[in-house]
Every structure is written in structure tokens, then in C-alpha cells.
Short mmCIF file of C-alpha atoms in Angstrom, two decimals:
data_model
loop_
_atom_site.label_atom_id
_atom_site.label_comp_id
_atom_site.label_asym_id
_atom_site.label_seq_id
_atom_site.Cartn_x
_atom_site.Cartn_y
_atom_site.Cartn_z
CA MET A 1163 14.96 26.98 7.07
CA SER A 1164 17.60 24.29 7.56
CA ILE A 1165 15.07 22.26 9.56
CA ILE A 1166 12.56 22.37 6.74
CA LYS A 1167 15.21 21.31 4.25
CA SER A 1168 16.20 18.33 6.36
CA LYS A 1169 12.58 17.27 6.77
CA ARG A 1170 11.95 17.61 3.05
CA ARG A 1171 14.49 14.84 2.49
CA LYS A 1172 12.10 12.54 4.36
CA ILE A 1173 9.37 12.86 1.72
CA ALA A 1174 8.11 9.31 1.20
CA LEU A 1175 6.42 7.50 -1.64
CA ILE A 1176 2.86 7.24 -0.47
CA VAL A 1177 1.67 5.43 -3.58
CA LEU A 1178 4.11 2.55 -3.12
CA ILE A 1179 2.47 1.54 0.15
CA THR A 1180 -0.95 1.62 -1.46
CA ALA A 1181 0.26 -0.45 -4.38
CA PHE A 1182 2.00 -3.01 -2.20
CA TRP A 1183 -1.09 -3.57 -0.03
CA LEU A 1184 -3.24 -4.10 -3.11
CA LEU A 1185 -0.64 -6.41 -4.61
CA MET A 1186 -0.08 -8.53 -1.53
CA ASN A 1187 -3.73 -9.06 -0.68
CA GLY A 1188 -4.34 -10.54 -4.09
CA GLN A 1189 -1.80 -13.27 -3.63
CA LEU A 1190 -4.53 -14.93 -1.60
CA VAL A 1191 -7.25 -14.23 -4.08
CA ARG A 1192 -6.28 -15.20 -7.53
CA ARG A 1193 -4.40 -18.23 -6.26
CA GLU A 1194 -7.68 -19.72 -5.09
CA LEU A 1195 -9.40 -19.19 -8.43
CA TRP A 1196 -8.99 -22.57 -10.08
CA LEU A 1197 -10.84 -21.68 -13.23
CA THR A 1198 -12.59 -23.69 -15.85
CA ARG A 1199 -14.32 -22.19 -18.83
CA LEU A 1200 -17.34 -20.15 -17.81
CA PRO A 1201 -20.64 -20.31 -19.66
CA SER A 1202 -21.11 -17.42 -22.07
CA GLY A 1203 -22.20 -14.31 -20.19
CA SER A 1204 -21.45 -15.75 -16.75
CA THR A 1205 -20.09 -13.31 -14.17
CA SER A 1206 -19.25 -15.72 -11.36
CA ILE A 1207 -16.06 -17.73 -11.20
CA ALA A 1208 -17.40 -19.79 -8.31
CA ALA A 1209 -19.93 -21.37 -10.66
CA SER A 1210 -17.09 -22.99 -12.62
CA LEU A 1211 -15.02 -24.43 -9.77
CA THR A 1212 -14.66 -28.03 -8.63
CA PRO A 1213 -13.05 -29.06 -5.30
CA GLU A 1214 -10.48 -31.49 -6.71
CA LEU A 1215 -7.30 -29.96 -5.37
CA SER A 1216 -5.80 -31.49 -2.19
CA TYR A 1217 -2.57 -29.52 -1.83
CA LYS A 1218 -0.68 -27.03 -3.95
CA GLU A 1219 2.47 -25.05 -3.25
CA GLN A 1220 4.05 -22.33 -5.32
CA TRP A 1221 7.25 -20.36 -4.79
CA MET A 1222 8.07 -17.17 -6.64
CA GLY A 1223 11.15 -14.97 -6.64
CA ILE A 1224 10.29 -11.26 -6.48
CA TYR A 1225 12.36 -8.95 -8.67
CA TYR A 1226 12.40 -5.20 -8.96
CA GLU A 1227 13.88 -3.77 -12.15
CA GLY A 1228 15.73 -7.06 -12.65
CA GLU A 1229 17.16 -7.34 -9.12
CA LYS A 1230 15.91 -9.98 -6.69
CA VAL A 1231 14.36 -8.29 -3.67
CA GLY A 1232 12.36 -11.08 -2.05
CA TYR A 1233 10.24 -14.19 -2.39
CA SER A 1234 6.68 -15.36 -1.97
CA CYS A 1235 5.17 -18.72 -1.10
CA THR A 1236 1.51 -19.64 -1.44
CA THR A 1237 -0.02 -22.92 -0.35
CA ALA A 1238 -3.53 -24.29 -0.80
CA ASN A 1239 -4.70 -27.02 1.58
CA ARG A 1240 -7.85 -29.12 1.45
CA VAL A 1241 -9.76 -29.05 4.75
CA HIS A 1242 -11.44 -32.39 5.47
CA SER A 1243 -14.11 -31.41 7.96
CA ALA A 1244 -17.68 -32.60 8.16
CA GLU A 1245 -18.79 -29.23 9.51
CA GLU A 1246 -16.76 -26.82 7.37
CA PRO A 1247 -15.05 -28.55 4.44
CA GLY A 1248 -13.14 -26.32 2.07
CA TYR A 1249 -9.69 -24.86 1.55
CA ILE A 1250 -7.12 -22.76 3.37
CA ILE A 1251 -4.97 -20.55 1.15
CA LEU A 1252 -1.92 -19.16 2.90
CA ASN A 1253 0.57 -16.64 1.55
CA ARG A 1254 3.85 -15.52 3.07
CA THR A 1255 5.85 -12.82 1.36
CA PHE A 1256 9.13 -11.23 2.34
CA MET A 1257 10.88 -8.47 0.48
CA VAL A 1258 13.16 -5.52 0.98
CA VAL A 1259 12.79 -2.15 -0.73
CA GLU A 1260 14.69 1.12 -0.74
CA ILE A 1261 12.77 4.38 -0.36
CA MET A 1262 14.58 7.73 -0.22
CA GLY A 1263 17.81 5.96 0.67
CA SER A 1264 16.31 3.89 3.49
CA PRO A 1265 16.20 0.07 3.10
CA LEU A 1266 13.01 -1.40 4.55
CA LYS A 1267 12.18 -5.04 5.24
CA VAL A 1268 8.54 -5.85 4.57
CA GLN A 1269 6.56 -8.95 5.55
CA PHE A 1270 3.10 -9.82 4.38
CA GLU A 1271 1.04 -12.76 5.61
CA GLY A 1272 -2.44 -13.60 4.50
CA LEU A 1273 -4.82 -16.44 5.21
CA LEU A 1274 -8.02 -17.11 3.30
CA ARG A 1275 -10.60 -19.74 4.28
CA THR A 1276 -13.09 -20.89 1.64
CA ASP A 1277 -15.84 -23.46 1.31
CA ASP A 1278 -15.84 -26.37 -1.16
CA GLU A 1279 -16.78 -24.01 -3.98
CA PHE A 1280 -13.92 -21.66 -3.13
CA LYS A 1281 -16.28 -19.01 -1.82
CA MET A 1282 -14.73 -16.90 0.91
CA ARG A 1283 -15.64 -17.66 4.53
CA SER A 1284 -13.06 -15.48 6.26
CA PHE A 1285 -9.65 -13.88 5.82
CA SER A 1286 -6.79 -12.33 7.77
CA CYS A 1287 -4.05 -10.07 6.41
CA TRP A 1288 -0.95 -8.79 8.20
CA LEU A 1289 1.50 -6.17 6.99
CA LYS A 1290 4.66 -5.78 9.06
CA SER A 1291 7.64 -3.47 8.62
CA ALA A 1292 10.16 -1.80 10.91
CA GLY A 1293 8.18 -2.36 14.09
CA HIS A 1294 4.86 -1.37 12.54
CA GLN A 1295 2.05 -3.87 12.08
CA ILE A 1296 -1.51 -3.68 10.90
CA GLN A 1297 -3.97 -6.56 10.71
CA ILE A 1298 -7.33 -6.74 8.98
CA ASP A 1299 -9.74 -9.65 9.52
CA GLY A 1300 -13.01 -10.35 7.79
CA LYS A 1301 -15.80 -12.90 8.13
CA LEU A 1302 -18.60 -13.33 5.61
CA ALA A 1303 -22.07 -14.39 6.77
CA GLY A 1304 -24.69 -14.27 4.05
CA GLU A 1305 -24.25 -10.88 2.45
CA THR A 1306 -22.78 -9.23 5.55
CA LEU A 1307 -19.01 -8.91 5.85
CA SER A 1308 -17.81 -8.20 9.41
CA LEU A 1309 -14.43 -6.47 9.41
CA SER A 1310 -11.99 -5.72 12.20
CA MET A 1311 -8.70 -3.87 12.08
CA LEU A 1312 -5.98 -4.11 14.72
CA SER A 1313 -3.98 -0.89 14.68
CA GLY A 1314 -1.49 -0.25 17.42
CA SER A 1315 -3.13 -1.61 20.56
CA LYS A 1316 -6.71 -0.93 19.47
CA VAL A 1317 -9.32 -2.81 17.45
CA PHE A 1318 -11.81 -1.10 15.13
CA ARG A 1319 -14.85 -2.86 13.67
CA ARG A 1320 -17.17 -2.31 10.74
CA GLU A 1321 -19.84 -4.19 8.79
CA ILE A 1322 -20.53 -3.83 5.07
CA LYS A 1323 -22.77 -5.46 2.50
CA ALA A 1324 -20.96 -7.86 0.16
CA SER A 1325 -21.72 -10.41 -2.53
CA LYS A 1326 -21.61 -14.09 -1.59
CA ASP A 1327 -18.94 -14.51 -4.28
CA VAL A 1328 -16.71 -11.67 -3.09
CA ASN A 1329 -12.92 -12.17 -2.84
CA LEU A 1330 -10.05 -10.05 -1.57
CA SER A 1331 -8.42 -7.41 -3.74
CA ASN A 1332 -6.33 -9.03 -6.45
CA SER A 1333 -2.81 -8.34 -7.41
CA LEU A 1334 0.63 -9.90 -7.74
CA THR A 1335 -0.39 -13.39 -8.76
CA PRO A 1336 -3.52 -13.91 -10.73
CA LEU A 1337 -3.94 -17.68 -10.87
CA LEU A 1338 -2.45 -20.72 -9.22
CA TYR A 1339 -4.16 -23.39 -11.24
CA LEU A 1340 -5.88 -22.71 -14.56
CA PRO A 1341 -7.29 -25.76 -16.37
CA ASP A 1342 -9.18 -25.55 -19.66
CA LEU A 1343 -8.25 -21.98 -20.58
CA GLU A 1344 -9.06 -20.63 -24.01
CA PRO A 1345 -7.87 -17.42 -25.65
CA GLY A 1346 -10.56 -14.77 -25.64
CA VAL A 1347 -12.34 -16.02 -22.52
CA THR A 1348 -13.05 -13.33 -19.91
CA TYR A 1349 -14.00 -13.79 -16.25
CA SER A 1350 -15.51 -11.20 -13.91
CA VAL A 1351 -14.95 -11.25 -10.15
CA ASP A 1352 -16.32 -9.26 -7.22
CA ILE A 1353 -13.36 -8.00 -5.21
CA LEU A 1354 -13.18 -6.64 -1.67
CA ASP A 1355 -10.72 -3.78 -1.44
CA PRO A 1356 -9.38 -3.75 2.15
CA LEU A 1357 -8.32 -0.13 1.70
CA SER A 1358 -11.80 1.23 1.13
CA PHE A 1359 -13.85 -1.68 2.54
CA ALA A 1360 -15.90 -1.61 -0.65
CA THR A 1361 -16.42 -4.13 -3.44
CA ASN A 1362 -15.29 -3.58 -7.02
CA LYS A 1363 -15.15 -5.61 -10.21
CA ALA A 1364 -12.01 -7.27 -11.58
CA LYS A 1365 -11.78 -8.57 -15.14
CA ILE A 1366 -9.57 -11.57 -15.96
CA THR A 1367 -8.95 -12.19 -19.68
CA VAL A 1368 -7.02 -14.91 -21.52
CA THR A 1369 -5.56 -12.72 -24.27
CA GLY A 1370 -3.81 -15.47 -26.24
CA MET A 1371 -0.88 -17.88 -26.31
CA GLU A 1372 2.81 -17.34 -26.94
CA PRO A 1373 6.12 -19.26 -26.65
CA TYR A 1374 8.00 -18.99 -23.35
CA GLU A 1375 11.39 -20.41 -22.39
CA TYR A 1376 11.26 -22.46 -19.19
CA GLY A 1377 13.62 -25.13 -17.93
CA GLY A 1378 15.72 -24.87 -21.06
CA LYS A 1379 12.75 -25.58 -23.32
CA GLN A 1380 10.27 -23.58 -25.35
CA VAL A 1381 6.72 -24.09 -24.12
CA ASP A 1382 3.45 -22.58 -25.28
CA VAL A 1383 1.79 -20.60 -22.50
CA PHE A 1384 -1.41 -18.66 -21.99
CA VAL A 1385 -1.16 -14.93 -21.43
CA VAL A 1386 -3.66 -13.94 -18.73
CA GLU A 1387 -4.39 -10.29 -17.93
CA THR A 1388 -6.19 -9.09 -14.83
CA GLU A 1389 -7.56 -5.55 -14.85
CA TYR A 1390 -8.45 -3.99 -11.54
CA GLN A 1391 -9.13 -0.31 -10.88
CA GLY A 1392 -7.55 0.61 -14.21
CA VAL A 1393 -4.34 -1.33 -13.52
CA THR A 1394 -3.33 -4.42 -15.50
CA PHE A 1395 -1.37 -7.41 -14.15
CA THR A 1396 -0.09 -10.04 -16.60
CA ALA A 1397 0.65 -13.74 -15.99
CA TRP A 1398 2.19 -16.41 -18.23
CA VAL A 1399 0.55 -19.76 -17.48
CA THR A 1400 1.20 -23.27 -18.84
CA GLU A 1401 -1.55 -25.53 -20.15
CA SER A 1402 -1.18 -27.58 -16.95
CA GLY A 1403 -1.86 -24.47 -14.88
CA ASP A 1404 1.62 -23.52 -13.65
CA VAL A 1405 2.22 -19.78 -13.35
CA LEU A 1406 5.73 -19.17 -14.70
CA LYS A 1407 5.96 -15.41 -14.60
CA GLU A 1408 3.94 -12.39 -13.56
CA SER A 1409 4.49 -8.75 -14.32
CA THR A 1410 2.97 -6.07 -12.14
CA PRO A 1411 2.76 -2.28 -12.06
CA LEU A 1412 5.63 -0.21 -10.69
CA GLY A 1413 8.36 -2.52 -12.00
CA TRP A 1414 7.84 -5.69 -9.95
CA THR A 1415 8.16 -9.10 -11.61
CA LEU A 1416 7.54 -12.53 -10.08
CA ILE A 1417 9.28 -15.57 -11.54
CA ARG A 1418 8.49 -19.20 -10.75
CA GLU A 1419 11.37 -20.80 -8.83
CA ASP A 1420 12.05 -23.98 -6.89
CA ARG A 1421 11.71 -23.64 -3.15
CA ASP A 1422 15.47 -23.71 -2.51
CA VAL A 1423 16.13 -21.04 -5.13
CA ALA A 1424 13.30 -18.73 -4.10
CA SER A 1425 13.99 -18.87 -0.37
CA ASP A 1426 17.75 -18.52 -0.79
CA PHE A 1427 17.57 -14.80 -0.22
CA ARG A 1428 19.35 -12.48 2.20
CA ALA A 1429 18.02 -8.98 2.61
CA ASP A 1430 21.40 -7.63 3.69
CA ALA A 1431 22.95 -8.91 0.46
CA VAL A 1432 20.72 -6.84 -1.82
CA ASN A 1433 22.72 -4.30 -3.80
CA PHE A 1434 20.14 -1.57 -4.26
CA ARG A 1435 20.50 -0.13 -7.73
CA HIS A 1436 17.08 1.50 -7.77
CA ASP A 1437 15.45 3.73 -5.19
CA ILE A 1438 11.72 3.31 -5.81
CA ALA A 1439 10.81 6.84 -4.81
CA LYS A 1440 13.43 8.32 -7.12
CA LEU A 1441 12.47 6.06 -10.02
CA LEU A 1442 8.85 7.15 -9.82
CA ALA A 1443 9.53 10.83 -9.20
CA VAL A 1444 8.52 13.27 -11.94
CA PRO A 1445 11.55 15.17 -13.32
CA SER A 1446 11.38 18.95 -13.25
CA ASP A 1447 12.55 21.00 -16.22
CA VAL A 1448 13.26 23.91 -13.89
CA GLN A 1449 15.42 24.01 -10.76
CA ILE A 1450 13.84 25.68 -7.72
CA ALA A 1451 16.51 26.78 -5.26
CA GLU A 1452 14.24 27.51 -2.29
CA PRO A 1453 11.05 25.48 -2.80
CA GLU A 1454 9.82 26.09 0.74
CA GLN A 1455 9.75 29.83 -0.01
CA THR A 1456 7.58 29.61 -3.14
CA ARG A 1457 4.19 31.27 -2.96
CA GLY A 1458 3.16 31.07 -6.62
CA LEU A 1459 3.70 28.50 -9.37
CA ARG A 1460 2.34 27.74 -12.82
CA ALA A 1461 2.85 24.37 -14.46
CA ARG A 1462 1.44 22.23 -17.25
CA ILE A 1463 0.52 18.68 -16.35
CA SER A 1464 0.19 16.07 -19.10
CA GLY A 1465 0.33 12.34 -19.81
CA ILE A 1466 -2.83 11.54 -17.83
CA ASP A 1467 -6.60 11.87 -18.15
CA LEU A 1468 -7.15 15.07 -16.19
CA THR A 1469 -10.84 14.29 -15.67
CA GLN A 1470 -9.87 11.41 -13.37
CA PHE A 1471 -8.02 13.67 -10.94
CA THR A 1472 -8.91 16.45 -8.48
CA LEU A 1473 -6.81 19.32 -9.77
CA GLU A 1474 -8.58 22.16 -8.00
CA GLY A 1475 -8.54 22.89 -4.31
CA ALA A 1476 -6.85 25.00 -1.68
CA GLY A 1477 -4.89 27.56 -3.68
CA GLN A 1478 -4.85 25.47 -6.86
CA THR A 1479 -6.77 26.21 -10.08
CA LEU A 1480 -6.91 24.38 -13.40
CA LEU A 1481 -6.71 27.36 -15.75
CA ASP A 1482 -6.89 25.46 -19.03
CA PRO A 1483 -8.10 21.83 -19.15
CA ALA A 1484 -7.02 21.57 -22.79
CA THR A 1485 -3.34 22.22 -22.00
CA GLY A 1486 -3.31 21.15 -18.35
CA LEU A 1487 -2.19 24.59 -17.18
CA LEU A 1488 -2.30 24.84 -13.38
CA ARG A 1489 -1.92 27.85 -11.11
CA ILE A 1490 -0.95 27.40 -7.47
CA GLU A 1491 -1.16 30.42 -5.16
CA MET A 1492 -0.57 29.79 -1.49
CA LYS A 1493 -2.01 32.62 0.60
CA ARG A 1494 -2.12 32.99 4.35
CA PRO A 1495 -5.80 33.08 5.35
CA ASP A 1496 -7.39 35.88 7.34
CA ARG A 1497 -7.80 34.81 10.95
CA THR A 1498 -10.67 37.21 11.47
CA ALA A 1499 -12.67 35.35 8.80
CA SER A 1500 -12.15 31.92 10.36
CA PRO A 1501 -15.22 30.33 11.98
CA PRO A 1502 -15.20 29.10 15.58
CA ILE A 1503 -14.91 25.43 16.38
CA PRO A 1504 -16.70 23.16 16.09
CA VAL A 1505 -17.73 23.89 12.50
CA THR A 1506 -21.33 22.73 12.27
CA ASP A 1507 -22.22 23.59 8.67
CA PRO A 1508 -23.69 20.36 7.19
CA LEU A 1509 -21.81 21.06 3.93
CA PHE A 1510 -18.65 19.92 5.71
CA ALA A 1511 -20.08 16.92 7.57
CA GLU A 1512 -18.21 14.47 5.32
CA PHE A 1513 -14.89 15.97 6.40
CA LEU A 1514 -15.64 15.58 10.11
CA LYS A 1515 -16.45 11.86 10.12
CA PRO A 1516 -14.12 9.19 11.57
CA SER A 1517 -12.98 6.26 9.45
CA MET A 1518 -11.15 2.98 10.00
CA LEU A 1519 -7.76 4.70 9.63
CA VAL A 1520 -8.66 8.27 10.59
CA GLN A 1521 -10.05 7.54 14.07
CA SER A 1522 -11.13 11.04 15.06
CA ASP A 1523 -13.61 9.57 17.55
CA ASP A 1524 -10.87 7.78 19.52
CA HIS A 1525 -10.58 8.98 23.12
CA ALA A 1526 -6.80 9.49 23.01
CA ILE A 1527 -7.06 11.46 19.77
CA GLN A 1528 -9.83 13.65 21.17
CA THR A 1529 -8.02 14.26 24.45
CA LEU A 1530 -4.82 15.33 22.71
CA ALA A 1531 -6.60 17.59 20.23
CA THR A 1532 -8.47 19.34 23.04
CA LYS A 1533 -5.19 19.86 24.89
CA ILE A 1534 -3.52 21.28 21.78
CA ALA A 1535 -6.44 23.66 21.21
CA GLY A 1536 -6.01 24.92 24.76
CA GLY A 1537 -9.40 26.59 24.92
CA GLU A 1538 -8.89 28.50 21.65
CA ARG A 1539 -11.97 28.54 19.41
CA ASN A 1540 -10.64 30.21 16.26
CA SER A 1541 -10.43 27.37 13.72
CA LEU A 1542 -7.34 28.73 11.95
CA VAL A 1543 -5.40 29.20 15.19
CA VAL A 1544 -6.24 25.65 16.32
CA ALA A 1545 -5.42 24.21 12.88
CA GLU A 1546 -2.01 25.87 13.00
CA ARG A 1547 -1.38 24.61 16.53
CA ILE A 1548 -2.19 21.04 15.47
CA ASN A 1549 0.11 21.41 12.47
CA GLN A 1550 2.98 22.55 14.67
CA TRP A 1551 2.36 19.83 17.26
CA VAL A 1552 2.46 17.06 14.66
CA PHE A 1553 5.63 18.53 13.12
CA ASP A 1554 7.36 18.83 16.49
CA ASN A 1555 6.31 15.49 18.00
CA ILE A 1556 6.25 12.92 15.17
CA ARG A 1557 9.69 11.64 14.27
CA LYS A 1558 10.45 11.84 10.56
CA LYS A 1559 10.98 8.24 9.46
CA VAL A 1560 10.26 6.52 6.17
CA THR A 1561 7.58 3.98 7.05
CA PHE A 1562 6.10 1.10 5.05
CA SER A 1563 2.70 0.60 6.62
CA LEU A 1564 -0.95 1.48 6.31
CA PRO A 1565 -1.26 4.82 8.10
CA SER A 1566 -3.49 4.73 11.17
CA ALA A 1567 -3.93 7.78 13.37
CA VAL A 1568 -4.03 5.84 16.64
CA GLU A 1569 -0.88 3.89 15.76
CA VAL A 1570 0.98 7.06 14.77
CA LEU A 1571 0.01 8.58 18.10
CA GLU A 1572 1.42 5.52 19.88
CA THR A 1573 4.65 5.14 17.88
CA ARG A 1574 5.26 8.88 17.34
CA GLU A 1575 6.99 8.25 14.01
CA GLY A 1576 6.25 8.09 10.31
CA ASP A 1577 6.49 9.84 6.98
CA CYS A 1578 4.08 12.12 5.14
CA ASN A 1579 1.28 9.56 5.20
CA GLU A 1580 1.43 9.15 8.97
CA HIS A 1581 1.78 12.88 9.64
CA THR A 1582 -1.19 13.67 7.44
CA THR A 1583 -3.44 10.93 8.80
CA LEU A 1584 -2.81 11.96 12.41
CA TYR A 1585 -3.30 15.62 11.56
CA VAL A 1586 -6.66 14.99 9.89
CA ALA A 1587 -7.85 12.88 12.84
CA LEU A 1588 -6.85 15.56 15.37
CA ALA A 1589 -8.46 18.35 13.36
CA ARG A 1590 -11.72 16.48 12.85
CA SER A 1591 -11.92 15.54 16.52
CA VAL A 1592 -12.23 19.21 17.54
CA GLY A 1593 -14.65 20.06 14.74
CA ILE A 1594 -12.33 21.37 12.01
CA PRO A 1595 -13.18 19.90 8.57
CA ALA A 1596 -10.08 18.23 7.16
CA LYS A 1597 -9.13 15.90 4.33
CA ILE A 1598 -6.10 14.05 3.01
CA THR A 1599 -4.54 15.36 -0.19
CA ILE A 1600 -2.24 13.37 -2.46
CA GLY A 1601 0.01 14.94 -5.04
CA LEU A 1602 3.53 16.00 -5.89
CA VAL A 1603 6.03 18.22 -4.12
CA TYR A 1604 9.39 19.51 -5.36
CA HIS A 1605 12.64 18.14 -3.98
CA LYS A 1606 16.11 18.41 -5.54
CA GLY A 1607 15.18 18.59 -9.19
CA SER A 1608 12.12 16.33 -9.18
CA PHE A 1609 8.56 16.21 -7.95
CA TYR A 1610 7.96 13.36 -5.50
CA TYR A 1611 4.64 11.80 -4.52
CA HIS A 1612 3.56 13.21 -1.19
CA ALA A 1613 0.61 13.56 1.18
CA TRP A 1614 -0.58 16.63 3.10
CA PRO A 1615 -3.85 17.84 4.66
CA GLU A 1616 -6.32 20.49 3.63
CA VAL A 1617 -8.41 22.13 6.38
CA TYR A 1618 -11.45 24.37 6.21
CA VAL A 1619 -10.96 27.55 8.25
CA GLY A 1620 -13.37 29.82 6.37
CA GLN A 1621 -11.66 28.66 3.19
CA TRP A 1622 -9.77 25.49 2.33
CA VAL A 1623 -6.08 25.83 3.22
CA ALA A 1624 -3.24 23.41 2.47
CA MET A 1625 -0.89 22.79 5.40
CA ASP A 1626 2.07 20.43 5.64
CA PRO A 1627 2.84 18.97 9.09
CA THR A 1628 5.61 16.80 7.62
CA LEU A 1629 7.56 19.87 6.51
CA GLY A 1630 6.34 22.16 9.27
CA GLN A 1631 4.51 24.55 6.95
CA PRO A 1632 1.36 26.29 8.28
CA VAL A 1633 0.71 27.17 4.64
CA ALA A 1634 2.09 24.63 2.19
CA ASP A 1635 4.54 26.04 -0.32
CA ALA A 1636 3.49 26.42 -3.95
CA THR A 1637 5.41 23.38 -5.17
CA HIS A 1638 2.62 21.23 -3.70
CA ILE A 1639 0.65 20.10 -6.76
CA LYS A 1640 -2.60 18.39 -5.80
CA LEU A 1641 -3.73 15.32 -7.77
CA LEU A 1642 -6.28 13.59 -5.56
CA GLU A 1643 -8.00 13.89 -2.23
CA GLY A 1644 -9.11 11.10 0.07
CA GLY A 1645 -7.67 8.07 1.81
CA LEU A 1646 -5.79 5.06 0.52
CA ASP A 1647 -8.80 3.95 -1.50
CA GLN A 1648 -8.41 7.06 -3.65
CA GLN A 1649 -4.65 6.78 -3.80
CA ALA A 1650 -5.02 3.46 -5.60
CA LYS A 1651 -6.16 5.48 -8.61
CA LEU A 1652 -2.62 6.78 -8.99
CA MET A 1653 -1.33 3.32 -9.83
CA GLN A 1654 -2.69 3.49 -13.36
CA SER A 1655 -1.02 6.84 -14.05
CA ILE A 1656 1.94 7.08 -11.73
CA GLU A 1657 4.58 6.54 -14.41
CA LYS A 1658 2.77 8.67 -17.00
CA VAL A 1659 2.63 12.03 -15.25
CA LYS A 1660 4.67 14.80 -16.87
CA LEU A 1661 5.20 18.35 -15.64
CA ALA A 1662 6.48 21.49 -17.32
CA ILE A 1663 7.11 24.44 -15.02
CA VAL A 1664 5.97 27.69 -16.64
CA SER A 1665 6.95 30.06 -13.83
CA PHE A 1666 7.27 30.36 -10.07
CA SER A 1667 7.54 33.14 -7.52
CA TYR A 1668 8.99 33.66 -4.07
CA GLU A 1669 6.75 36.71 -3.64
CA PRO A 1670 3.18 36.69 -2.30
CA PRO A 1671 0.68 35.93 -5.10
CA ALA A 1672 -0.48 39.56 -5.11
CA ALA A 1673 2.99 40.68 -6.17
CA ALA A 1674 4.38 40.39 -9.69
CA GLU A 1675 5.21 36.80 -10.59
CA THR A 1676 8.88 36.14 -11.26
CA ALA A 1677 9.59 33.67 -14.04
CA SER A 1678 12.50 31.28 -13.85
#
């Protein structure tokens, strides 16, 4: 029990990593959108651009809840080439964050190559933190986007269909240079989301003008809002196109600064006043002394549009959509009812497929999973063995990276995201349907965002390899299922979720429920 308690302290904020990746990628995107007024009804920014810019540099200080935590620099360079004229947009960002008491240094680098009309030719993005690195490259040819991801020591490739006007996912900074803006004008952009490798629409609107104090003077600025996947980013932009301030979800603010001011930053000098995971945790109105022993729980969830979330699954039922009443009952499944592996029912084919981050077809993943199974064919027994192996062999460390199964297997460390991703890859590789679940789990008076797997062993069962639970305790409240592309949905609601605990029980669900 003491082991489980110590591991529970390592619960990490999965959503923060998702948010940061979305935010950082967009520093490349919206900075290359030098906009002029679009014709009425137009949906392409590229149609309004002119290649007049030769060089532009912008420095921003990054602040979290009022405290400086980093800086960002973006440059745009004109490429004078007879063969491939265009622009190179380069972003370098450095910041430090605190998650569950652990300070983490994070570096993001991104490079975007465009043609004369600012249409994307290729891009590269790197995210580095605490010895972990992931790189995603893309090259657009016609309407085919060739993608490659370097994870650990291995490269994974994929091709998707994309619009000729597609850009990277947008985020922290909407616009570097914005001539001829007018209140009420709206732009629509096709955006590539590197998390899901799919294209989505972003809407950029000039909502109006307002006074803003800058350099000791009052200046009139445009207020520009960018809406992407239900999340809104706001920028304050001068008539000459200078971005003075940007506000983002989750408490980040970027402020225009001179180079010397922005870069004058020491990570070891940051006095952390705010732990991001704790700030975004959902307070509990009831204290649960032994959360890992709970087998039943009822709670009301509110503050969000319940229809946008997956609130039913392994052991969880939405009893009353009108009041948000949930019932969680975690039962140990019957081994005799578990099918043999591999599970071949086509209904579960989706949960057996590999993906760019869940590489269940990788040779090392397959070899390890087969070894863990040890000749056993009962799906529940194998699922439990994989759960125990991941718990025993992956070091519990708060990690700020995109979770990749092959990298986790190489580094043997990570938080809930890494544990879950590796587990799902191992399970799928031996024919056990598995999926990633995102939700909340109780820890010291609050519910923290967390990831854990669900596996099909005759019925869907929630396990938790991060906490070493073959059946997840009943304080696991499911919100979504799927990879990082689905987790991005949490950004629009993460600070709105409210919970009221109705009752909980340490007894099996069949026994009388004990209210607290």
C-alpha cells in the first residue's frame, strides 16, 4: 500500500503536455500569416498575402500567472533563390515549468519553409525536455503531406491528404505582421494538427480596437482572437502590425519585449509560486483517506457540456445526464470469461491498430509483449502481466514530452502518459484490444488529470500501470478516450470542470455502499 501511495504522488498533468505542443507549433504558423483584408466570403489567407517582407524578428517574454518563466524568439527570413524563393520562419522557445513539485526545463524549436505566397513547403518541430526529444517533419507535395517522426532511435512515416493552403496547428502567437486590419473581419485557415495528423479549421477574427499602454504611452490596438478546437487565443496588435501581448489558455501570457529583456532569463532563478498541476486540479468536497481501496463512487460532474465527453466505459455509467450523476464500480473480471489471445472479433479492430505514437507493430514492442505473455493465452492473465511489468520496470518520473511507446521502452521512465502509451502498445501487439483513457483521479484532496488504459478481456476493464493497479480504483473518473488528439478537447474545459462527491465505498460494488 505504501508503494501505491508513493506512486500516486507522481500523477502528472497530461493535458499540459498536449496544450504546450499545440501552443508551440503555432508560433511558426500565425507568425507567417501577414494578413491583408480578405474578399468577402474568402476562406484562404494565402490569397491575400504579398511577399514584401525581407526580415522580421520578434521577442516575447513568457509569463505564467504573472511570473516570468521563459522567452520566445521568432524570425522570418526572405529566401532569395531562383529555384525555391520564399520564406523561412524559425521559432526558438525556452521555458521552465513546475509539475507536481518537479521543475522541468522545456525547449521547443520549429522551422517552417514557405513559398512566395507563404504556402507551406515543409516543416520541422522539436520538443526537448529532461533528456527526452521528439521530432516531427513534414513535406507537402501537391495535396500529399509526407510526415516522419523521430522517437527514441526510430523513425516512423506516414502520408496524409492535405490542402495546398494547410499550415501547422496554431497557438501562442497569432500574428507577426498584420497590415490593413478592420474590426469585424474574419479569416479561416486550414491547420495541420501534428498530434492527430489531421487537418482542422481555425478562425481568426478582429473583434475590435481598444487602448493599450505600451512604452509609457496609450496606443490604440486591434484585438485579434483565434479560435481553434474550441479554444480561444487573444492578441493585441498595433496598426503597424506589432504584437504587443498575447493571452493563451491555462494561464500563459506573452508580452512583447526587447531582445535583451526577453533573453535575460535564468531558469534556476524562477521562484515557483504556482504548480501547474495543482492549479488545474479539481478540488474535492470530500476527503478520501484510502483512494486506492475504493471500489465504488458516485459523483456529480458539472461546468462542462457533457455531450462532448465520453463519460461511460469500463465500470463507469452516466446515471443522469441532466444532473451529471456518475456511478463508478470497479469489479474484478471473471478470468473464465476472458477470450484467448489474439482477439479477432472485427468489432475491436480499431483498438488493435498501431499508430504513430502507439507503435504496437514495432519489433521490440512485439518481442517484449510475447515474453511477458510467456505462452499464456488467457487475455485477462496476459493483460495483468503487462500491467505489472510496466509498473515494475518504468521509473516514475514527471516527463514533459509527447509519449511514444518505443521511446518509453528505451528510456524506461515517464509519468502516467508514458506508462499508458507503452501499456496499450504492448497489449495490442499480442492481440488484446486496448485504448488510452483520460480523466481525473483523486490525490490528497483534489482530482488530478491522469491517463490510464482500458483493455478488453471479455469486458472492458480499467487498469492503471502507473499506480500498479490491475483494476483501477473507483476514484478514476473517465472523461475521454483516445490519444493526444482527443486530449486537446480538454483544453476548452479544463478549468471549468466541477465535481461533487455523493458517496464512495471501500467495499465491493455488490456490498452496501458506504456514504462519506
